[in-house]
Amino acid sequence: MCNLFPGWGDAQDLPVNNRRILILEGSMIILGITNNDLASACLVKNGQIVSAVSEERFTRRKDDKVWPAQSISHVLRSGEVALDQVDYVAYGWNAGFDAEKHLVLYFDRILEEAQRNPEGVPFFRKRIADEIRNDKEKRKEFDDFIQRNNLQAKTIYIDHHECHALGAFVCSPYQNALVMTCDGRGDFQSLTVSYYDGQNDRVLQRETTVDSLGYFYGRITKLLGYKPNRHEGKITGLAAFGDAERLLPLMKSMIDVEDGRLRARSGLSFEPSYEGYSDELESMLAHEKPEDIAAAAQLHTENLLVEIIKHHILDQGPNNVCLAGGVFGNVKLNQRIREIDGVSDVYVLPCMGDGGLALAAAVGTAYLKRGSRFKNPSMKLGPDVIGTQACQSLLEQDYPDLACHQPSDMTATLIEALSANQVLGVIKGRMEFGPRALCNRSIVYHTADKSINDWLNKRMHRTEFMPFAPVTAQEHAAECYIAWADNQVAADYMTMTYDCYPEFIESCPAVVHIDGTARPQIIRVNDDPFMHKLLHAWKRESGQAALINTSFNKHEEPIVCTAQDALDALREDMVDIVVLNENLLVWKKGKNDFAKRHLE
């Protein structure tokens, strides 16, 4: 692929072009670690992703940034290896300022700012200073771990955005792809566009952390009263209720695209930070509807990234696109990218945010060292649930207020429970890695009751504008979601929206947004036979081609990890029945009318 931006200098080679291809015989064990935003660990062994987990699932503190000691121990234990047996320890959070990659980029951009927007120069300087200061502690934490364990010769530091990009391409099903990364910041960048084909991989475009769409969207999130870098999904949902055009000029005054390049205009309206709102900006928006602000921010973000991708699309395909970085947690944006003329398909790394850097660093190192690929891996990579007998012993010992039963026909019993409006908490198999519950740690309910978006969210203490997501069997997906195709694996991980057919909207209103879209998870029989069977049985019973799948957690708490977490949630009435290990049902004694009639 040629450099499509003349005058910017030659496209920059990624380290993969100079990689040392090792002898393929023998094992290779890679430990990936990240310790900021969401601390996590991942183990790759002999060409397989053995385990990946985030520290929050153990500490029970949402987005925990503590050193991932429990995660590291868990993934090593899962791989039956000791730390000194690891061949490489890979880190993708803070590789540092690289003169070859960043110096010319920043020199040109600062010169441009001084000439065109002198008032923005202090913001530019503050952004750089803050970045250097903020990353020191976490980088030192990692380096101290390396030194304590004498791992210096085994350590690989990967540029933050190149790590995101490696994870997305290496896990995608494509032989070649355009890869875009976008987030708030990382290694002095907020966006990259790269091309990967396994032979001539290279970065085509980099943008500074001043020109950050992640900060732009996060600032709108905070302006509307929510927590930036966590609650952006609420803004995506709220946007569908607003008029996007009214405030679009204001959004353009904050950040825009010029000749394919992102350009922020720091000053009264914008600052590359989640802090610092001018009185003028707050006064300007004080009387605007929150939904109009959200709608304008959403549309503007979509428009900017679509325009940048269009600059890089080849006249002849296939033009597959891979996406990673926290901005691509935005499922509506991902749909817009999929719908670009000339784009063949889109893969979103399921663990797209910085918590996924542990996995991206591990698989990326395997690719850099051996050219290894991990096409379309399962995200069910975390701790497993204890066995059924152990669950029964746990109930007898610690949960005398709960009852349990093993139905002879679990599917038939669950169909009866769903028909009786029972909210099911499903916990089975290995916990999912990443932000989405994919039916191993999910709350499941029928899709006929649109009011569930109010009452179930209140029950879980959530404030959401997006409806719950549908989970649909592969065989029914084409009749529900417009333009869905069997090879579109992004929908297997609930990473983008689709427009819905009218019949689906009518039969499953609880999972369709006001704009006629839904964010589905598609279940293939080999990936989850239990849910696949339940979905087919529910379709026969109700005519609904979907069930609700929402993550099994309360607001501001991590998704449940253990059987104890699920049983505690049952005690707090978050769900009516817990489905444990596909063969055990648990409920509160004397409190559940359905259980009294059918189970007790």
Short mmCIF file of C-alpha atoms in Angstrom, two decimals, residues 253-593:
data_model
loop_
_atom_site.label_atom_id
_atom_site.label_comp_id
_atom_site.label_asym_id
_atom_site.label_seq_id
_atom_site.Cartn_x
_atom_site.Cartn_y
_atom_site.Cartn_z
CA SER A 253 -15.04 23.91 16.38
CA MET A 254 -13.50 21.55 18.97
CA ILE A 255 -11.94 18.97 16.66
CA ASP A 256 -12.22 18.26 12.94
CA VAL A 257 -10.52 16.59 9.99
CA GLU A 258 -8.35 18.62 7.62
CA ASP A 259 -6.99 16.81 4.57
CA GLY A 260 -7.45 13.49 6.30
CA ARG A 261 -5.72 14.59 9.51
CA LEU A 262 -7.34 15.08 12.91
CA ARG A 263 -6.94 18.64 14.17
CA ALA A 264 -8.13 19.75 17.61
CA ARG A 265 -8.57 23.45 18.34
CA SER A 266 -7.54 23.85 21.96
CA GLY A 267 -8.95 26.90 23.68
CA LEU A 268 -12.27 27.94 25.17
CA SER A 269 -14.22 25.06 23.63
CA PHE A 270 -11.75 22.19 23.87
CA GLU A 271 -8.83 20.93 25.93
CA PRO A 272 -7.07 17.56 25.46
CA SER A 273 -8.05 16.40 28.93
CA TYR A 274 -11.07 15.23 30.89
CA GLU A 275 -10.70 18.40 32.97
CA GLY A 276 -10.86 22.11 32.17
CA TYR A 277 -14.23 23.39 30.96
CA SER A 278 -14.36 27.11 30.24
CA ASP A 279 -17.18 29.26 31.59
CA GLU A 280 -18.03 30.17 28.01
CA LEU A 281 -18.51 26.54 26.99
CA GLU A 282 -20.59 25.66 30.03
CA SER A 283 -22.74 28.76 29.52
CA MET A 284 -23.18 27.92 25.84
CA LEU A 285 -24.49 24.43 26.63
CA ALA A 286 -26.36 25.19 29.85
CA HIS A 287 -29.74 25.38 28.13
CA GLU A 288 -29.18 22.68 25.51
CA LYS A 289 -30.84 19.28 25.74
CA PRO A 290 -28.41 16.55 26.86
CA GLU A 291 -29.64 14.30 24.07
CA ASP A 292 -28.82 16.96 21.45
CA ILE A 293 -25.29 17.33 22.84
CA ALA A 294 -24.82 13.57 22.82
CA ALA A 295 -26.23 13.21 19.32
CA ALA A 296 -23.91 15.86 17.89
CA ALA A 297 -20.86 14.32 19.57
CA GLN A 298 -21.78 10.84 18.32
CA LEU A 299 -22.40 11.91 14.72
CA HIS A 300 -19.26 14.03 14.64
CA THR A 301 -17.10 11.15 15.93
CA GLU A 302 -18.58 8.83 13.31
CA ASN A 303 -18.06 11.34 10.51
CA LEU A 304 -14.43 12.03 11.40
CA LEU A 305 -13.31 8.41 11.59
CA VAL A 306 -15.26 7.44 8.49
CA GLU A 307 -13.54 10.25 6.58
CA ILE A 308 -10.08 9.14 7.72
CA ILE A 309 -10.72 5.52 6.75
CA LYS A 310 -11.99 6.60 3.34
CA HIS A 311 -8.62 8.25 2.70
CA HIS A 312 -6.92 4.89 3.05
CA ILE A 313 -9.37 2.60 1.27
CA LEU A 314 -7.93 1.00 -1.85
CA ASP A 315 -9.82 1.18 -5.14
CA GLN A 316 -9.63 -2.60 -5.37
CA GLY A 317 -10.34 -4.78 -2.37
CA PRO A 318 -10.77 -6.67 -0.30
CA ASN A 319 -10.78 -3.81 2.18
CA ASN A 320 -11.11 -5.49 5.52
CA VAL A 321 -10.87 -3.16 8.52
CA CYS A 322 -9.70 -4.05 12.02
CA LEU A 323 -10.43 -1.79 14.99
CA ALA A 324 -9.01 -1.52 18.52
CA GLY A 325 -8.71 1.10 21.25
CA GLY A 326 -11.33 2.33 23.67
CA VAL A 327 -13.17 4.51 21.15
CA PHE A 328 -14.25 1.34 19.35
CA GLY A 329 -16.32 0.28 22.31
CA ASN A 330 -18.78 2.55 20.46
CA VAL A 331 -21.02 0.04 18.70
CA LYS A 332 -22.84 2.63 16.57
CA LEU A 333 -19.55 3.96 15.25
CA ASN A 334 -18.47 0.44 14.32
CA GLN A 335 -21.65 -0.01 12.28
CA ARG A 336 -20.94 3.22 10.36
CA ILE A 337 -17.46 1.96 9.51
CA ARG A 338 -18.84 -1.38 8.33
CA GLU A 339 -21.23 0.49 6.02
CA ILE A 340 -18.50 2.52 4.25
CA ASP A 341 -18.53 1.89 0.50
CA GLY A 342 -15.54 -0.28 -0.30
CA VAL A 343 -15.28 -1.88 3.15
CA SER A 344 -15.67 -5.63 2.89
CA ASP A 345 -15.90 -6.51 6.57
CA VAL A 346 -14.96 -5.19 10.02
CA TYR A 347 -13.37 -6.98 12.97
CA VAL A 348 -13.35 -5.28 16.36
CA LEU A 349 -10.96 -6.76 18.90
CA PRO A 350 -13.48 -7.85 21.58
CA CYS A 351 -11.21 -6.62 24.39
CA MET A 352 -10.76 -3.35 22.53
CA GLY A 353 -9.83 -1.06 25.43
CA ASP A 354 -6.63 -0.73 27.44
CA GLY A 355 -7.62 -3.67 29.61
CA GLY A 356 -7.16 -5.77 26.47
CA LEU A 357 -3.53 -4.71 26.05
CA ALA A 358 -2.35 -7.75 28.03
CA LEU A 359 -3.83 -10.04 25.38
CA ALA A 360 -2.77 -7.77 22.52
CA ALA A 361 0.82 -7.65 23.81
CA ALA A 362 1.00 -11.43 24.21
CA VAL A 363 -0.44 -12.33 20.80
CA GLY A 364 1.43 -9.41 19.23
CA THR A 365 4.73 -10.74 20.55
CA ALA A 366 3.94 -14.19 19.15
CA TYR A 367 3.32 -12.54 15.78
CA LEU A 368 6.48 -10.43 15.91
CA LYS A 369 8.64 -13.40 16.87
CA ARG A 370 7.11 -16.16 14.79
CA GLY A 371 4.40 -14.72 12.61
CA SER A 372 1.80 -16.58 14.69
CA ARG A 373 -1.90 -15.79 14.20
CA PHE A 374 -4.82 -16.36 16.58
CA LYS A 375 -7.75 -15.98 14.22
CA ASN A 376 -11.09 -15.22 15.83
CA PRO A 377 -10.21 -16.52 19.32
CA SER A 378 -12.81 -17.16 21.99
CA MET A 379 -12.93 -14.56 24.75
CA LYS A 380 -13.99 -17.18 27.30
CA LEU A 381 -10.52 -17.16 28.79
CA GLY A 382 -11.00 -16.48 32.50
CA PRO A 383 -11.55 -18.55 35.65
CA ASP A 384 -13.92 -21.50 35.45
CA VAL A 385 -16.85 -22.11 37.79
CA ILE A 386 -16.35 -24.73 40.48
CA GLY A 387 -18.00 -28.09 39.81
CA THR A 388 -21.62 -28.89 40.57
CA GLN A 389 -20.84 -30.99 43.65
CA ALA A 390 -18.65 -28.19 45.01
CA CYS A 391 -21.49 -25.72 44.34
CA GLN A 392 -23.91 -27.89 46.29
CA SER A 393 -21.46 -28.09 49.20
CA LEU A 394 -21.03 -24.33 49.08
CA LEU A 395 -24.81 -23.84 49.26
CA GLU A 396 -25.16 -26.17 52.23
CA GLN A 397 -22.35 -24.52 54.13
CA ASP A 398 -22.68 -20.79 53.37
CA TYR A 399 -26.13 -20.21 51.83
CA PRO A 400 -28.80 -21.87 54.01
CA ASP A 401 -31.37 -19.37 52.70
CA LEU A 402 -30.99 -20.68 49.13
CA ALA A 403 -32.40 -23.84 47.57
CA CYS A 404 -31.18 -25.79 44.53
CA HIS A 405 -32.45 -28.38 42.08
CA GLN A 406 -31.04 -30.34 39.14
CA PRO A 407 -33.78 -30.60 36.47
CA SER A 408 -33.85 -33.66 34.27
CA ASP A 409 -34.47 -31.39 31.28
CA MET A 410 -32.76 -28.05 31.92
CA THR A 411 -33.80 -26.48 28.61
CA ALA A 412 -37.49 -27.25 29.14
CA THR A 413 -37.34 -25.91 32.70
CA LEU A 414 -35.70 -22.69 31.59
CA ILE A 415 -38.34 -22.22 28.88
CA GLU A 416 -40.99 -22.50 31.60
CA ALA A 417 -39.09 -20.02 33.77
CA LEU A 418 -38.73 -17.49 30.97
CA SER A 419 -42.42 -17.86 30.11
CA ALA A 420 -43.16 -17.10 33.78
CA ASN A 421 -41.10 -13.87 33.61
CA GLN A 422 -38.19 -15.17 35.68
CA VAL A 423 -34.94 -13.18 35.46
CA LEU A 424 -32.12 -15.68 35.03
CA GLY A 425 -28.54 -15.17 36.15
CA VAL A 426 -26.38 -17.51 34.08
CA ILE A 427 -22.90 -18.47 35.31
CA LYS A 428 -21.16 -21.33 33.55
CA GLY A 429 -17.79 -22.27 32.14
CA ARG A 430 -14.92 -19.82 31.86
CA MET A 431 -15.47 -16.13 32.47
CA GLU A 432 -15.27 -13.82 29.46
CA PHE A 433 -12.29 -11.50 28.97
CA GLY A 434 -13.18 -7.96 27.93
CA PRO A 435 -16.15 -5.67 28.56
CA ARG A 436 -18.91 -7.91 27.19
CA ALA A 437 -20.68 -10.78 28.94
CA LEU A 438 -21.17 -13.48 26.31
CA CYS A 439 -23.60 -15.80 28.09
CA ASN A 440 -21.12 -17.29 30.54
CA ARG A 441 -21.69 -14.46 33.03
CA SER A 442 -24.99 -13.00 31.78
CA ILE A 443 -28.47 -12.05 32.88
CA VAL A 444 -31.03 -13.58 30.52
CA TYR A 445 -34.70 -12.68 30.02
CA HIS A 446 -37.29 -12.68 27.24
CA THR A 447 -37.48 -9.81 24.74
CA ALA A 448 -41.22 -9.09 24.68
CA ASP A 449 -41.39 -6.61 27.57
CA LYS A 450 -40.04 -3.22 26.50
CA SER A 451 -40.54 -1.84 30.00
CA ILE A 452 -37.70 -4.05 31.20
CA ASN A 453 -35.28 -1.28 30.27
CA ASP A 454 -36.73 0.67 33.18
CA TRP A 455 -37.45 -1.92 35.85
CA LEU A 456 -34.49 -4.28 35.42
CA ASN A 457 -32.02 -1.38 35.23
CA LYS A 458 -33.49 -0.04 38.48
CA ARG A 459 -33.17 -3.49 40.01
CA MET A 460 -29.46 -3.47 39.08
CA HIS A 461 -29.05 0.22 40.02
CA ARG A 462 -28.06 1.11 36.45
CA THR A 463 -28.74 4.25 34.44
CA GLU A 464 -28.78 3.31 30.76
CA PHE A 465 -30.20 4.78 27.55
CA MET A 466 -29.25 1.86 25.33
CA PRO A 467 -31.65 -1.10 25.39
CA PHE A 468 -30.44 -4.49 26.46
CA ALA A 469 -28.65 -6.53 23.81
CA PRO A 470 -30.20 -9.52 22.05
CA VAL A 471 -28.55 -12.92 21.84
CA THR A 472 -29.61 -14.85 18.73
CA ALA A 473 -28.78 -18.25 17.29
CA GLN A 474 -26.73 -18.15 14.09
CA GLU A 475 -29.52 -19.80 12.10
CA HIS A 476 -31.97 -16.97 12.97
CA ALA A 477 -29.65 -13.96 12.65
CA ALA A 478 -30.22 -13.20 8.96
CA GLU A 479 -33.97 -12.80 9.52
CA CYS A 480 -33.37 -10.32 12.37
CA TYR A 481 -30.45 -8.06 11.44
CA ILE A 482 -30.23 -6.28 8.11
CA ALA A 483 -26.98 -6.93 6.20
CA TRP A 484 -25.72 -9.48 8.71
CA ALA A 485 -23.74 -12.25 7.01
CA ASP A 486 -22.46 -15.52 8.36
CA ASN A 487 -18.80 -14.50 7.98
CA GLN A 488 -19.21 -11.33 10.08
CA VAL A 489 -17.68 -12.57 13.31
CA ALA A 490 -17.73 -9.13 14.97
CA ALA A 491 -21.34 -9.77 15.94
CA ASP A 492 -20.29 -12.91 17.83
CA TYR A 493 -18.80 -10.59 20.44
CA MET A 494 -21.51 -7.91 20.62
CA THR A 495 -19.22 -5.20 19.19
CA MET A 496 -21.48 -3.43 16.68
CA THR A 497 -25.07 -2.52 15.96
CA TYR A 498 -27.25 -3.57 13.03
CA ASP A 499 -30.45 -2.13 11.63
CA CYS A 500 -33.30 -4.51 12.43
CA TYR A 501 -36.08 -5.93 10.26
CA PRO A 502 -39.60 -4.71 11.15
CA GLU A 503 -40.74 -8.18 12.18
CA PHE A 504 -37.91 -8.43 14.70
CA ILE A 505 -38.65 -4.96 16.08
CA GLU A 506 -42.26 -5.98 16.63
CA SER A 507 -41.56 -9.35 18.25
CA CYS A 508 -38.51 -8.36 20.33
CA PRO A 509 -39.05 -4.70 21.31
CA ALA A 510 -36.97 -4.92 24.50
CA VAL A 511 -33.71 -5.22 22.54
CA VAL A 512 -34.27 -2.65 19.78
CA HIS A 513 -33.26 0.98 20.23
CA ILE A 514 -35.40 3.95 19.29
CA ASP A 515 -33.40 4.27 16.05
CA GLY A 516 -34.29 0.71 14.97
CA THR A 517 -30.88 -0.81 15.73
CA ALA A 518 -29.75 -3.59 18.04
CA ARG A 519 -26.35 -4.78 19.31
CA PRO A 520 -26.57 -8.56 18.89
CA GLN A 521 -24.50 -11.46 20.08
CA ILE A 522 -24.69 -14.30 17.57
CA ILE A 523 -24.36 -17.82 19.01
CA ARG A 524 -22.86 -20.54 16.85
CA VAL A 525 -23.58 -24.09 17.94
CA ASN A 526 -19.96 -25.11 18.50
CA ASP A 527 -19.23 -21.99 20.55
CA ASP A 528 -22.01 -22.46 23.11
CA PRO A 529 -24.21 -25.57 22.61
CA PHE A 530 -26.16 -24.85 25.81
CA MET A 531 -27.31 -21.36 24.78
CA HIS A 532 -27.75 -22.40 21.15
CA LYS A 533 -30.20 -25.11 22.22
CA LEU A 534 -32.05 -22.74 24.57
CA LEU A 535 -32.42 -20.10 21.85
CA HIS A 536 -33.89 -22.58 19.37
CA ALA A 537 -36.29 -23.90 22.01
CA TRP A 538 -37.35 -20.37 22.95
CA LYS A 539 -37.98 -19.48 19.30
CA ARG A 540 -40.25 -22.53 18.97
CA GLU A 541 -42.07 -21.64 22.19
CA SER A 542 -42.47 -17.87 21.80
CA GLY A 543 -41.72 -16.92 18.21
CA GLN A 544 -38.98 -14.60 19.51
CA ALA A 545 -35.67 -15.03 17.71
CA ALA A 546 -33.68 -13.61 20.62
CA LEU A 547 -33.29 -13.45 24.36
CA ILE A 548 -31.93 -10.54 26.35
CA ASN A 549 -28.25 -10.80 27.29
CA THR A 550 -26.94 -8.20 29.72
CA SER A 551 -23.87 -8.50 31.92
CA PHE A 552 -24.38 -10.13 35.31
CA ASN A 553 -23.40 -7.23 37.57
CA LYS A 554 -24.76 -4.23 39.39
CA HIS A 555 -23.91 -0.71 38.30
CA GLU A 556 -20.30 0.22 39.07
CA GLU A 557 -19.39 -3.35 39.98
CA PRO A 558 -17.39 -5.81 37.87
CA ILE A 559 -19.13 -8.71 36.16
CA VAL A 560 -19.48 -11.69 38.50
CA CYS A 561 -16.55 -14.07 38.52
CA THR A 562 -17.26 -16.88 40.98
CA ALA A 563 -20.27 -18.92 42.05
CA GLN A 564 -20.20 -16.93 45.31
CA ASP A 565 -20.50 -13.66 43.37
CA ALA A 566 -23.57 -14.99 41.56
CA LEU A 567 -25.19 -16.34 44.72
CA ASP A 568 -24.62 -13.05 46.54
CA ALA A 569 -26.34 -11.26 43.64
CA LEU A 570 -29.28 -13.65 44.00
CA ARG A 571 -29.50 -12.82 47.70
CA GLU A 572 -29.69 -9.13 46.74
CA ASP A 573 -32.60 -9.88 44.34
CA MET A 574 -30.68 -8.87 41.22
CA VAL A 575 -32.04 -12.04 39.58
CA ASP A 576 -34.80 -14.55 40.41
CA ILE A 577 -32.93 -17.77 39.61
CA VAL A 578 -29.24 -18.56 39.14
CA VAL A 579 -28.33 -21.12 36.48
CA LEU A 580 -25.10 -22.76 37.65
CA ASN A 581 -22.92 -24.97 35.43
CA GLU A 582 -25.77 -25.65 32.95
CA ASN A 583 -27.28 -28.23 35.32
CA LEU A 584 -28.15 -26.59 38.64
CA LEU A 585 -30.85 -24.02 39.47
CA VAL A 586 -30.67 -21.92 42.64
CA TRP A 587 -33.32 -19.63 44.18
CA LYS A 588 -34.28 -18.03 47.49
CA LYS A 589 -36.21 -20.40 49.71
CA GLY A 590 -39.86 -19.50 50.10
CA LYS A 591 -39.49 -16.30 48.04
CA ASN A 592 -40.08 -17.49 44.49
CA ASP A 593 -43.60 -18.47 43.40
#
